[in-house]
PDB file of C-alpha atoms in Angstrom:
ATOM      1  CA  MET A   1     -79.582  29.418 -50.181  1.00  0.00           C
ATOM      2  CA  ARG A   2     -75.927  27.842 -49.511  1.00  0.00           C
ATOM      3  CA  ILE A   3     -74.526  26.230 -46.152  1.00  0.00           C
ATOM      4  CA  ASN A   4     -70.953  26.224 -45.991  1.00  0.00           C
ATOM      5  CA  HIS A   5     -68.325  24.069 -44.424  1.00  0.00           C
ATOM      6  CA  ASN A   6     -68.655  24.427 -40.465  1.00  0.00           C
ATOM      7  CA  ILE A   7     -65.372  26.396 -40.438  1.00  0.00           C
ATOM      8  CA  TYR A   8     -65.671  26.310 -36.337  1.00  0.00           C
ATOM      9  CA  SER A   9     -65.405  22.448 -36.350  1.00  0.00           C
ATOM     10  CA  LEU A  10     -62.773  22.886 -38.502  1.00  0.00           C
ATOM     11  CA  LYS A  11     -60.827  25.308 -35.746  1.00  0.00           C
ATOM     12  CA  ILE A  12     -61.421  23.153 -33.458  1.00  0.00           C
ATOM     13  CA  PHE A  13     -60.250  19.984 -34.323  1.00  0.00           C
ATOM     14  CA  LYS A  14     -57.090  21.583 -35.578  1.00  0.00           C
ATOM     15  CA  ASN A  15     -56.611  22.810 -31.976  1.00  0.00           C
ATOM     16  CA  TYR A  16     -57.623  19.308 -30.340  1.00  0.00           C
ATOM     17  CA  ARG A  17     -54.948  17.857 -32.713  1.00  0.00           C
ATOM     18  CA  ARG A  18     -52.454  20.166 -31.426  1.00  0.00           C
ATOM     19  CA  ALA A  19     -53.162  19.193 -28.435  1.00  0.00           C
ATOM     20  CA  ILE A  20     -52.485  15.479 -28.433  1.00  0.00           C
ATOM     21  CA  ALA A  21     -49.911  16.102 -30.267  1.00  0.00           C
ATOM     22  CA  GLY A  22     -49.027  18.073 -27.436  1.00  0.00           C
ATOM     23  CA  GLN A  23     -50.467  15.583 -24.481  1.00  0.00           C
ATOM     24  CA  ASN A  24     -47.960  12.809 -26.799  1.00  0.00           C
ATOM     25  CA  VAL A  25     -44.574  14.787 -26.624  1.00  0.00           C
ATOM     26  CA  ALA A  26     -45.095  15.237 -22.764  1.00  0.00           C
ATOM     27  CA  SER A  27     -45.958  11.816 -21.820  1.00  0.00           C
ATOM     28  CA  ARG A  28     -42.753  10.499 -23.993  1.00  0.00           C
ATOM     29  CA  ASN A  29     -41.029  12.662 -21.958  1.00  0.00           C
ATOM     30  CA  LEU A  30     -41.969  11.778 -19.337  1.00  0.00           C
ATOM     31  CA  SER A  31     -42.053   7.877 -19.975  1.00  0.00           C
ATOM     32  CA  SER A  32     -37.681   8.526 -20.911  1.00  0.00           C
ATOM     33  CA  GLY A  33     -37.089  10.801 -18.394  1.00  0.00           C
ATOM     34  CA  ILE A  34     -35.207  12.874 -21.775  1.00  0.00           C
ATOM     35  CA  LYS A  35     -36.383  16.332 -23.187  1.00  0.00           C
ATOM     36  CA  VAL A  36     -34.807  16.308 -26.269  1.00  0.00           C
ATOM     37  CA  ASN A  37     -35.189  12.511 -28.542  1.00  0.00           C
ATOM     38  CA  ASN A  38     -33.943  13.226 -31.485  1.00  0.00           C
ATOM     39  CA  ALA A  39     -31.928  16.270 -33.414  1.00  0.00           C
ATOM     40  CA  ALA A  40     -35.560  17.274 -34.771  1.00  0.00           C
ATOM     41  CA  ASP A  41     -36.502  18.311 -30.812  1.00  0.00           C
ATOM     42  CA  ASN A  42     -33.530  20.770 -30.707  1.00  0.00           C
ATOM     43  CA  PRO A  43     -30.428  20.262 -32.872  1.00  0.00           C
ATOM     44  CA  TYR A  44     -28.626  22.477 -30.409  1.00  0.00           C
ATOM     45  CA  ALA A  45     -29.187  20.831 -27.179  1.00  0.00           C
ATOM     46  CA  ILE A  46     -28.492  17.588 -29.179  1.00  0.00           C
ATOM     47  CA  ASP A  47     -25.045  19.122 -30.277  1.00  0.00           C
ATOM     48  CA  LYS A  48     -24.479  19.956 -26.717  1.00  0.00           C
ATOM     49  CA  ASP A  49     -25.014  16.740 -25.277  1.00  0.00           C
ATOM     50  CA  GLU A  50     -22.344  15.187 -27.945  1.00  0.00           C
ATOM     51  CA  LYS A  51     -19.485  17.517 -26.414  1.00  0.00           C
ATOM     52  CA  PHE A  52     -20.643  17.436 -23.049  1.00  0.00           C
ATOM     53  CA  ASN A  53     -20.741  13.398 -23.680  1.00  0.00           C
ATOM     54  CA  MET A  54     -17.366  13.336 -25.060  1.00  0.00           C
ATOM     55  CA  GLN A  55     -15.425  14.906 -21.944  1.00  0.00           C
ATOM     56  CA  LEU A  56     -17.211  12.762 -19.751  1.00  0.00           C
ATOM     57  CA  ARG A  57     -15.463   9.742 -21.862  1.00  0.00           C
ATOM     58  CA  GLY A  58     -12.253  12.040 -21.848  1.00  0.00           C
ATOM     59  CA  LEU A  59     -12.309  12.478 -18.127  1.00  0.00           C
ATOM     60  CA  GLN A  60     -13.650   8.919 -17.193  1.00  0.00           C
ATOM     61  CA  LYS A  61     -10.032   7.763 -19.012  1.00  0.00           C
ATOM     62  CA  VAL A  62      -8.001  10.310 -17.131  1.00  0.00           C
ATOM     63  CA  SER A  63      -9.071   9.553 -14.167  1.00  0.00           C
ATOM     64  CA  GLN A  64      -8.946   5.873 -14.859  1.00  0.00           C
ATOM     65  CA  ASN A  65      -5.298   6.316 -16.192  1.00  0.00           C
ATOM     66  CA  SER A  66      -4.429   7.924 -12.453  1.00  0.00           C
ATOM     67  CA  GLN A  67      -6.182   5.573 -10.518  1.00  0.00           C
ATOM     68  CA  ASP A  68      -4.138   2.758 -12.473  1.00  0.00           C
ATOM     69  CA  THR A  69      -0.823   5.246 -12.100  1.00  0.00           C
ATOM     70  CA  VAL A  70      -1.647   5.426  -8.026  1.00  0.00           C
ATOM     71  CA  SER A  71      -1.918   1.412  -8.036  1.00  0.00           C
ATOM     72  CA  LEU A  72       1.410   1.445  -9.863  1.00  0.00           C
ATOM     73  CA  LEU A  73       2.996   3.728  -7.133  1.00  0.00           C
ATOM     74  CA  GLN A  74       1.693   1.772  -4.355  1.00  0.00           C
ATOM     75  CA  THR A  75       3.364  -1.162  -5.600  1.00  0.00           C
ATOM     76  CA  ALA A  76       6.383   0.469  -6.471  1.00  0.00           C
ATOM     77  CA  GLU A  77       6.209   1.508  -2.477  1.00  0.00           C
ATOM     78  CA  GLY A  78       5.380  -1.805  -1.125  1.00  0.00           C
ATOM     79  CA  GLY A  79       8.841  -3.273  -2.962  1.00  0.00           C
ATOM     80  CA  ILE A  80      10.743  -0.079  -1.965  1.00  0.00           C
ATOM     81  CA  ASP A  81       9.023  -0.644   1.678  1.00  0.00           C
ATOM     82  CA  GLY A  82      10.347  -4.558   1.500  1.00  0.00           C
ATOM     83  CA  ILE A  83      14.002  -3.407   0.338  1.00  0.00           C
ATOM     84  CA  SER A  84      14.113  -1.328   3.216  1.00  0.00           C
ATOM     85  CA  SER A  85      13.147  -3.220   5.523  1.00  0.00           C
ATOM     86  CA  MET A  86      15.921  -5.616   3.909  1.00  0.00           C
ATOM     87  CA  ALA A  87      18.716  -2.737   4.204  1.00  0.00           C
ATOM     88  CA  ASN A  88      18.127  -2.286   7.542  1.00  0.00           C
ATOM     89  CA  ARG A  89      18.690  -5.421   8.571  1.00  0.00           C
ATOM     90  CA  ILE A  90      22.011  -5.629   7.011  1.00  0.00           C
ATOM     91  CA  ARG A  91      23.281  -2.049   8.572  1.00  0.00           C
ATOM     92  CA  GLU A  92      22.263  -4.017  12.365  1.00  0.00           C
ATOM     93  CA  LEU A  93      23.934  -6.786  11.673  1.00  0.00           C
ATOM     94  CA  ALA A  94      26.842  -4.610  10.749  1.00  0.00           C
ATOM     95  CA  LEU A  95      27.373  -2.523  13.132  1.00  0.00           C
ATOM     96  CA  GLN A  96      26.978  -5.409  15.460  1.00  0.00           C
ATOM     97  CA  ALA A  97      29.816  -7.129  13.520  1.00  0.00           C
ATOM     98  CA  ALA A  98      31.741  -3.287  13.781  1.00  0.00           C
ATOM     99  CA  ASN A  99      30.919  -3.707  17.480  1.00  0.00           C
ATOM    100  CA  GLY A 100      34.302  -4.849  19.421  1.00  0.00           C
ATOM    101  CA  THR A 101      32.524  -7.473  21.209  1.00  0.00           C
ATOM    102  CA  SER A 102      32.309  -9.457  17.916  1.00  0.00           C
ATOM    103  CA  ASN A 103      34.693 -12.569  17.682  1.00  0.00           C
ATOM    104  CA  ASP A 104      35.148 -14.089  14.198  1.00  0.00           C
ATOM    105  CA  ASN A 105      32.966 -16.581  14.566  1.00  0.00           C
ATOM    106  CA  ASN A 106      30.068 -13.783  15.338  1.00  0.00           C
ATOM    107  CA  ARG A 107      30.332 -11.969  12.483  1.00  0.00           C
ATOM    108  CA  ALA A 108      30.536 -15.309  10.089  1.00  0.00           C
ATOM    109  CA  ASP A 109      27.120 -16.345  11.206  1.00  0.00           C
ATOM    110  CA  SER A 110      25.936 -12.717  10.766  1.00  0.00           C
ATOM    111  CA  GLN A 111      27.717 -12.721   7.461  1.00  0.00           C
ATOM    112  CA  LEU A 112      25.559 -15.735   6.608  1.00  0.00           C
ATOM    113  CA  GLU A 113      22.430 -14.179   7.181  1.00  0.00           C
ATOM    114  CA  VAL A 114      24.017 -11.123   5.593  1.00  0.00           C
ATOM    115  CA  SER A 115      23.930 -12.923   1.935  1.00  0.00           C
ATOM    116  CA  GLN A 116      21.335 -14.169   2.398  1.00  0.00           C
ATOM    117  CA  LEU A 117      19.665 -10.627   2.920  1.00  0.00           C
ATOM    118  CA  ILE A 118      21.321  -9.609  -0.270  1.00  0.00           C
ATOM    119  CA  ASP A 119      19.765 -12.249  -2.820  1.00  0.00           C
ATOM    120  CA  GLY A 120      16.143 -11.291  -0.999  1.00  0.00           C
ATOM    121  CA  ILE A 121      16.528  -7.464  -1.941  1.00  0.00           C
ATOM    122  CA  ASN A 122      17.519  -8.777  -5.771  1.00  0.00           C
ATOM    123  CA  ASN A 123      14.393 -10.737  -5.951  1.00  0.00           C
ATOM    124  CA  LEU A 124      12.255  -8.284  -4.712  1.00  0.00           C
ATOM    125  CA  ALA A 125      13.665  -5.442  -7.074  1.00  0.00           C
ATOM    126  CA  LYS A 126      13.265  -8.002 -10.231  1.00  0.00           C
ATOM    127  CA  SER A 127      10.123  -9.093  -9.152  1.00  0.00           C
ATOM    128  CA  THR A 128       8.314  -5.789  -8.125  1.00  0.00           C
ATOM    129  CA  ASN A 129       5.961  -4.857 -11.578  1.00  0.00           C
ATOM    130  CA  ILE A 130       2.935  -4.079 -12.552  1.00  0.00           C
ATOM    131  CA  ASN A 131       0.962  -5.454 -15.657  1.00  0.00           C
ATOM    132  CA  ASN A 132       4.711  -6.713 -17.107  1.00  0.00           C
ATOM    133  CA  VAL A 133       6.639  -2.941 -16.730  1.00  0.00           C
ATOM    134  CA  SER A 134       9.228  -3.228 -13.926  1.00  0.00           C
ATOM    135  CA  LEU A 135       9.685  -1.208 -11.204  1.00  0.00           C
ATOM    136  CA  LEU A 136      12.377  -1.292  -8.905  1.00  0.00           C
ATOM    137  CA  ASP A 137      15.027  -2.666 -11.483  1.00  0.00           C
ATOM    138  CA  SER A 138      16.702  -0.235 -13.383  1.00  0.00           C
ATOM    139  CA  ASP A 139      16.956   3.533 -13.477  1.00  0.00           C
ATOM    140  CA  ASN A 140      15.144   5.796 -15.758  1.00  0.00           C
ATOM    141  CA  PRO A 141      13.804   8.998 -15.266  1.00  0.00           C
ATOM    142  CA  ASN A 142      10.782   9.057 -17.648  1.00  0.00           C
ATOM    143  CA  ALA A 143      10.279   5.540 -18.084  1.00  0.00           C
ATOM    144  CA  LEU A 144       6.589   6.267 -18.168  1.00  0.00           C
ATOM    145  CA  GLN A 145       4.058   8.841 -19.393  1.00  0.00           C
ATOM    146  CA  CYS A 146       1.336   9.121 -17.836  1.00  0.00           C
ATOM    147  CA  LEU A 147      -1.450  11.250 -19.559  1.00  0.00           C
ATOM    148  CA  VAL A 148      -3.281  13.701 -17.003  1.00  0.00           C
ATOM    149  CA  GLY A 149      -5.240  15.684 -19.485  1.00  0.00           C
ATOM    150  CA  TYR A 150      -7.408  14.625 -23.055  1.00  0.00           C
ATOM    151  CA  ASN A 151      -4.215  15.683 -24.940  1.00  0.00           C
ATOM    152  CA  ALA A 152      -1.107  13.437 -25.561  1.00  0.00           C
ATOM    153  CA  GLY A 153       1.337  16.521 -23.934  1.00  0.00           C
ATOM    154  CA  GLU A 154      -0.490  16.804 -20.610  1.00  0.00           C
ATOM    155  CA  ALA A 155       1.304  14.215 -19.011  1.00  0.00           C
ATOM    156  CA  ILE A 156       3.058  13.089 -16.013  1.00  0.00           C
ATOM    157  CA  THR A 157       6.398  11.340 -15.744  1.00  0.00           C
ATOM    158  CA  VAL A 158       6.995   8.265 -13.771  1.00  0.00           C
ATOM    159  CA  PRO A 159      10.637   7.339 -12.962  1.00  0.00           C
ATOM    160  CA  THR A 160      11.836   3.937 -12.028  1.00  0.00           C
ATOM    161  CA  PHE A 161      14.682   2.881 -10.063  1.00  0.00           C
ATOM    162  CA  ASP A 162      17.579   0.014  -9.622  1.00  0.00           C
ATOM    163  CA  PHE A 163      17.040  -1.315  -6.229  1.00  0.00           C
ATOM    164  CA  LYS A 164      19.533  -4.612  -7.928  1.00  0.00           C
ATOM    165  CA  THR A 165      22.640  -4.886  -5.469  1.00  0.00           C
ATOM    166  CA  ASP A 166      24.897  -4.794  -8.624  1.00  0.00           C
ATOM    167  CA  ASN A 167      24.082  -0.779  -8.701  1.00  0.00           C
ATOM    168  CA  LEU A 168      23.262   0.359  -5.042  1.00  0.00           C
ATOM    169  CA  THR A 169      26.932   1.400  -4.354  1.00  0.00           C
ATOM    170  CA  ASP A 170      28.589   3.661  -1.790  1.00  0.00           C
ATOM    171  CA  ALA A 171      30.682   7.434  -3.139  1.00  0.00           C
ATOM    172  CA  SER A 172      33.589   4.701  -2.862  1.00  0.00           C
ATOM    173  CA  GLY A 173      32.121   2.532  -5.661  1.00  0.00           C
ATOM    174  CA  ASN A 174      31.669  -0.437  -3.335  1.00  0.00           C
ATOM    175  CA  LYS A 175      28.718  -2.076  -3.812  1.00  0.00           C
ATOM    176  CA  LEU A 176      25.785  -3.832  -1.413  1.00  0.00           C
ATOM    177  CA  THR A 177      26.122  -6.765  -3.589  1.00  0.00           C
ATOM    178  CA  ASP A 178      30.000  -7.892  -2.130  1.00  0.00           C
ATOM    179  CA  VAL A 179      29.578  -6.254   1.622  1.00  0.00           C
ATOM    180  CA  ASN A 180      31.198  -8.742   3.503  1.00  0.00           C
ATOM    181  CA  ILE A 181      30.925  -8.577   7.624  1.00  0.00           C
ATOM    182  CA  SER A 182      32.937 -11.256   8.402  1.00  0.00           C
ATOM    183  CA  THR A 183      36.096  -9.070   9.107  1.00  0.00           C
ATOM    184  CA  TYR A 184      35.657  -5.430  11.308  1.00  0.00           C
ATOM    185  CA  ALA A 185      37.111  -3.568   8.176  1.00  0.00           C
ATOM    186  CA  GLY A 186      34.278  -5.188   5.884  1.00  0.00           C
ATOM    187  CA  ALA A 187      31.346  -4.376   8.553  1.00  0.00           C
ATOM    188  CA  LYS A 188      32.964  -0.485   8.381  1.00  0.00           C
ATOM    189  CA  THR A 189      31.949  -0.179   5.201  1.00  0.00           C
ATOM    190  CA  ALA A 190      29.213  -2.126   5.127  1.00  0.00           C
ATOM    191  CA  ILE A 191      27.750   0.517   6.827  1.00  0.00           C
ATOM    192  CA  ASN A 192      28.633   3.041   4.619  1.00  0.00           C
ATOM    193  CA  VAL A 193      27.303   1.352   1.554  1.00  0.00           C
ATOM    194  CA  VAL A 194      23.764   1.280   2.941  1.00  0.00           C
ATOM    195  CA  ASP A 195      23.583   4.385   4.221  1.00  0.00           C
ATOM    196  CA  ALA A 196      24.117   4.936   0.454  1.00  0.00           C
ATOM    197  CA  VAL A 197      21.557   2.520  -0.300  1.00  0.00           C
ATOM    198  CA  LEU A 198      18.848   3.975   2.972  1.00  0.00           C
ATOM    199  CA  SER A 199      19.366   7.521   0.728  1.00  0.00           C
ATOM    200  CA  LYS A 200      18.312   6.175  -1.788  1.00  0.00           C
ATOM    201  CA  ILE A 201      15.810   4.552  -0.528  1.00  0.00           C
ATOM    202  CA  ASP A 202      14.779   7.548   0.974  1.00  0.00           C
ATOM    203  CA  ASP A 203      14.684  10.066  -2.916  1.00  0.00           C
ATOM    204  CA  ALA A 204      12.619   7.231  -4.242  1.00  0.00           C
ATOM    205  CA  ARG A 205      10.444   7.307  -1.259  1.00  0.00           C
ATOM    206  CA  GLY A 206       9.707  11.268  -1.895  1.00  0.00           C
ATOM    207  CA  GLN A 207       9.046  11.441  -5.536  1.00  0.00           C
ATOM    208  CA  TYR A 208       6.642   8.315  -5.403  1.00  0.00           C
ATOM    209  CA  GLY A 209       4.905  10.011  -2.606  1.00  0.00           C
ATOM    210  CA  ALA A 210       4.327  13.327  -4.442  1.00  0.00           C
ATOM    211  CA  LEU A 211       3.837  12.002  -7.633  1.00  0.00           C
ATOM    212  CA  GLU A 212       0.786   9.296  -6.023  1.00  0.00           C
ATOM    213  CA  ASN A 213       0.108  12.484  -3.981  1.00  0.00           C
ATOM    214  CA  ARG A 214      -0.735  14.724  -7.689  1.00  0.00           C
ATOM    215  CA  PHE A 215      -2.489  11.677  -9.369  1.00  0.00           C
ATOM    216  CA  ASN A 216      -4.196  11.461  -6.501  1.00  0.00           C
ATOM    217  CA  SER A 217      -5.491  15.506  -6.650  1.00  0.00           C
ATOM    218  CA  THR A 218      -5.798  14.488 -10.414  1.00  0.00           C
ATOM    219  CA  VAL A 219      -8.518  12.021  -9.535  1.00  0.00           C
ATOM    220  CA  ALA A 220     -10.176  14.498  -6.632  1.00  0.00           C
ATOM    221  CA  ASN A 221     -10.586  17.087  -9.376  1.00  0.00           C
ATOM    222  CA  THR A 222     -11.402  14.644 -12.380  1.00  0.00           C
ATOM    223  CA  ASP A 223     -14.387  13.650  -9.801  1.00  0.00           C
ATOM    224  CA  ILE A 224     -15.564  17.291  -9.175  1.00  0.00           C
ATOM    225  CA  LEU A 225     -15.556  18.145 -13.363  1.00  0.00           C
ATOM    226  CA  ASN A 226     -17.347  15.260 -14.139  1.00  0.00           C
ATOM    227  CA  SER A 227     -19.955  16.071 -11.815  1.00  0.00           C
ATOM    228  CA  GLN A 228     -20.160  19.551 -13.136  1.00  0.00           C
ATOM    229  CA  ILE A 229     -20.487  18.549 -16.676  1.00  0.00           C
ATOM    230  CA  GLN A 230     -23.342  15.842 -15.446  1.00  0.00           C
ATOM    231  CA  SER A 231     -25.124  18.365 -14.370  1.00  0.00           C
ATOM    232  CA  ALA A 232     -24.837  20.900 -16.732  1.00  0.00           C
ATOM    233  CA  ASP A 233     -25.591  18.036 -19.341  1.00  0.00           C
ATOM    234  CA  SER A 234     -28.682  17.445 -17.299  1.00  0.00           C
ATOM    235  CA  ASP A 235     -29.743  21.300 -17.612  1.00  0.00           C
ATOM    236  CA  VAL A 236     -30.257  20.105 -21.402  1.00  0.00           C
ATOM    237  CA  MET A 237     -30.776  17.177 -21.864  1.00  0.00           C
ATOM    238  CA  ASP A 238     -33.266  15.507 -18.752  1.00  0.00           C
ATOM    239  CA  VAL A 239     -36.594  16.450 -18.219  1.00  0.00           C
ATOM    240  CA  ASP A 240     -38.129  19.459 -15.909  1.00  0.00           C
ATOM    241  CA  VAL A 241     -40.853  16.435 -14.323  1.00  0.00           C
ATOM    242  CA  ALA A 242     -42.892  19.175 -12.492  1.00  0.00           C
ATOM    243  CA  GLY A 243     -43.193  21.237 -15.449  1.00  0.00           C
ATOM    244  CA  GLU A 244     -43.619  18.543 -17.861  1.00  0.00           C
ATOM    245  CA  LEU A 245     -46.798  16.864 -16.186  1.00  0.00           C
ATOM    246  CA  LEU A 246     -48.057  20.237 -15.569  1.00  0.00           C
ATOM    247  CA  GLU A 247     -47.616  20.541 -19.314  1.00  0.00           C
ATOM    248  CA  TYR A 248     -49.310  17.212 -19.633  1.00  0.00           C
ATOM    249  CA  SER A 249     -52.108  17.664 -17.328  1.00  0.00           C
ATOM    250  CA  LYS A 250     -52.843  21.546 -19.940  1.00  0.00           C
ATOM    251  CA  GLN A 251     -53.033  19.162 -22.703  1.00  0.00           C
ATOM    252  CA  SER A 252     -54.894  16.481 -21.267  1.00  0.00           C
ATOM    253  CA  ILE A 253     -57.448  19.676 -19.975  1.00  0.00           C
ATOM    254  CA  ILE A 254     -57.848  21.171 -23.787  1.00  0.00           C
ATOM    255  CA  VAL A 255     -58.016  17.542 -25.463  1.00  0.00           C
ATOM    256  CA  GLN A 256     -61.304  17.057 -22.982  1.00  0.00           C
ATOM    257  CA  ALA A 257     -62.368  20.617 -24.479  1.00  0.00           C
ATOM    258  CA  GLY A 258     -61.761  20.291 -27.625  1.00  0.00           C
ATOM    259  CA  THR A 259     -63.643  16.393 -27.461  1.00  0.00           C
ATOM    260  CA  ALA A 260     -67.203  17.678 -26.141  1.00  0.00           C
ATOM    261  CA  MET A 261     -66.242  21.620 -28.453  1.00  0.00           C
ATOM    262  CA  MET A 262     -66.598  19.523 -31.258  1.00  0.00           C
ATOM    263  CA  ALA A 263     -69.569  16.933 -30.265  1.00  0.00           C
ATOM    264  CA  GLN A 264     -71.800  20.006 -30.239  1.00  0.00           C
ATOM    265  CA  ALA A 265     -69.945  21.798 -33.128  1.00  0.00           C
ATOM    266  CA  ASN A 266     -71.234  18.758 -35.636  1.00  0.00           C
ATOM    267  CA  LYS A 267     -73.944  19.204 -34.021  1.00  0.00           C
ATOM    268  CA  PHE A 268     -74.761  23.218 -35.777  1.00  0.00           C
ATOM    269  CA  PRO A 269     -74.967  22.286 -38.817  1.00  0.00           C
ATOM    270  CA  GLN A 270     -77.669  19.746 -38.176  1.00  0.00           C
ATOM    271  CA  ASP A 271     -79.688  22.173 -35.903  1.00  0.00           C
ATOM    272  CA  VAL A 272     -79.672  25.047 -38.579  1.00  0.00           C
ATOM    273  CA  LEU A 273     -81.143  22.191 -41.471  1.00  0.00           C
ATOM    274  CA  ASN A 274     -83.935  21.572 -38.537  1.00  0.00           C
ATOM    275  CA  ILE A 275     -84.289  25.102 -38.257  1.00  0.00           C
ATOM    276  CA  LEU A 276     -85.047  25.775 -42.539  1.00  0.00           C
ATOM    277  CA  LYS A 277     -87.251  22.512 -42.259  1.00  0.00           C
ATOM    278  CA  ASN A 278     -89.410  24.655 -39.808  1.00  0.00           C
ATOM    279  CA  VAL A 279     -89.213  27.486 -41.381  1.00  0.00           C
ATOM    280  CA  LYS A 280     -92.688  28.088 -43.507  1.00  0.00           C
TER     281      LYS A 280
END
């Protein structure tokens, strides 16, 4: 008579090892919060995760570029507001000087303030910049290219404007820098020049305001898309805690049952031997 290997015990042990492995995977997933920890777990999921992360990095850069451009536009608008305030003050003084009740002394005093305001406009035009990019001392409709997408071609052009008083003129070519309201005729000319300046200011404000709205919209849309991609990536990579807890519990029960069954199976050969000893 021959007693073979304990096949029953070996089968139980295989199931036991499989349950231990499953329990370890569930424990690892619960600890990390990620159900795909390496390419061997799920190559497709790893590939999707890489693509999602690449998109997210691109979106973050687009959002940051747009926010930086909004800051630039706000800086430019702040400078334009200051120039507008000084230009309006020059206009007020010119209107006073053009009034028949003003005399030469009044006009001379007002001209002193006008000269100071002109210097102030020049200083503000030259000093309004961000990261050494001048915004108000040169007319350039294609000055800045600001990316709003993943590719180089997805850019919005931001213009700059020249508000130096040498280059602010009316239709007749009279310059703001040469404004002199010490005479009645000079005051009338000053009004025309300032009106042309204010018209240019309105144009710049309109363009910058529209661009700011567009970039703010880009930031908002990018944030929405960012959230959607993160959600999709979470579906691919993040662990289902409830499901993983259930899997861990199931594998734990199998492990415990396997331990008990192996103890019984390992006794089986000895029981057979004991029976054979008693056979006479």
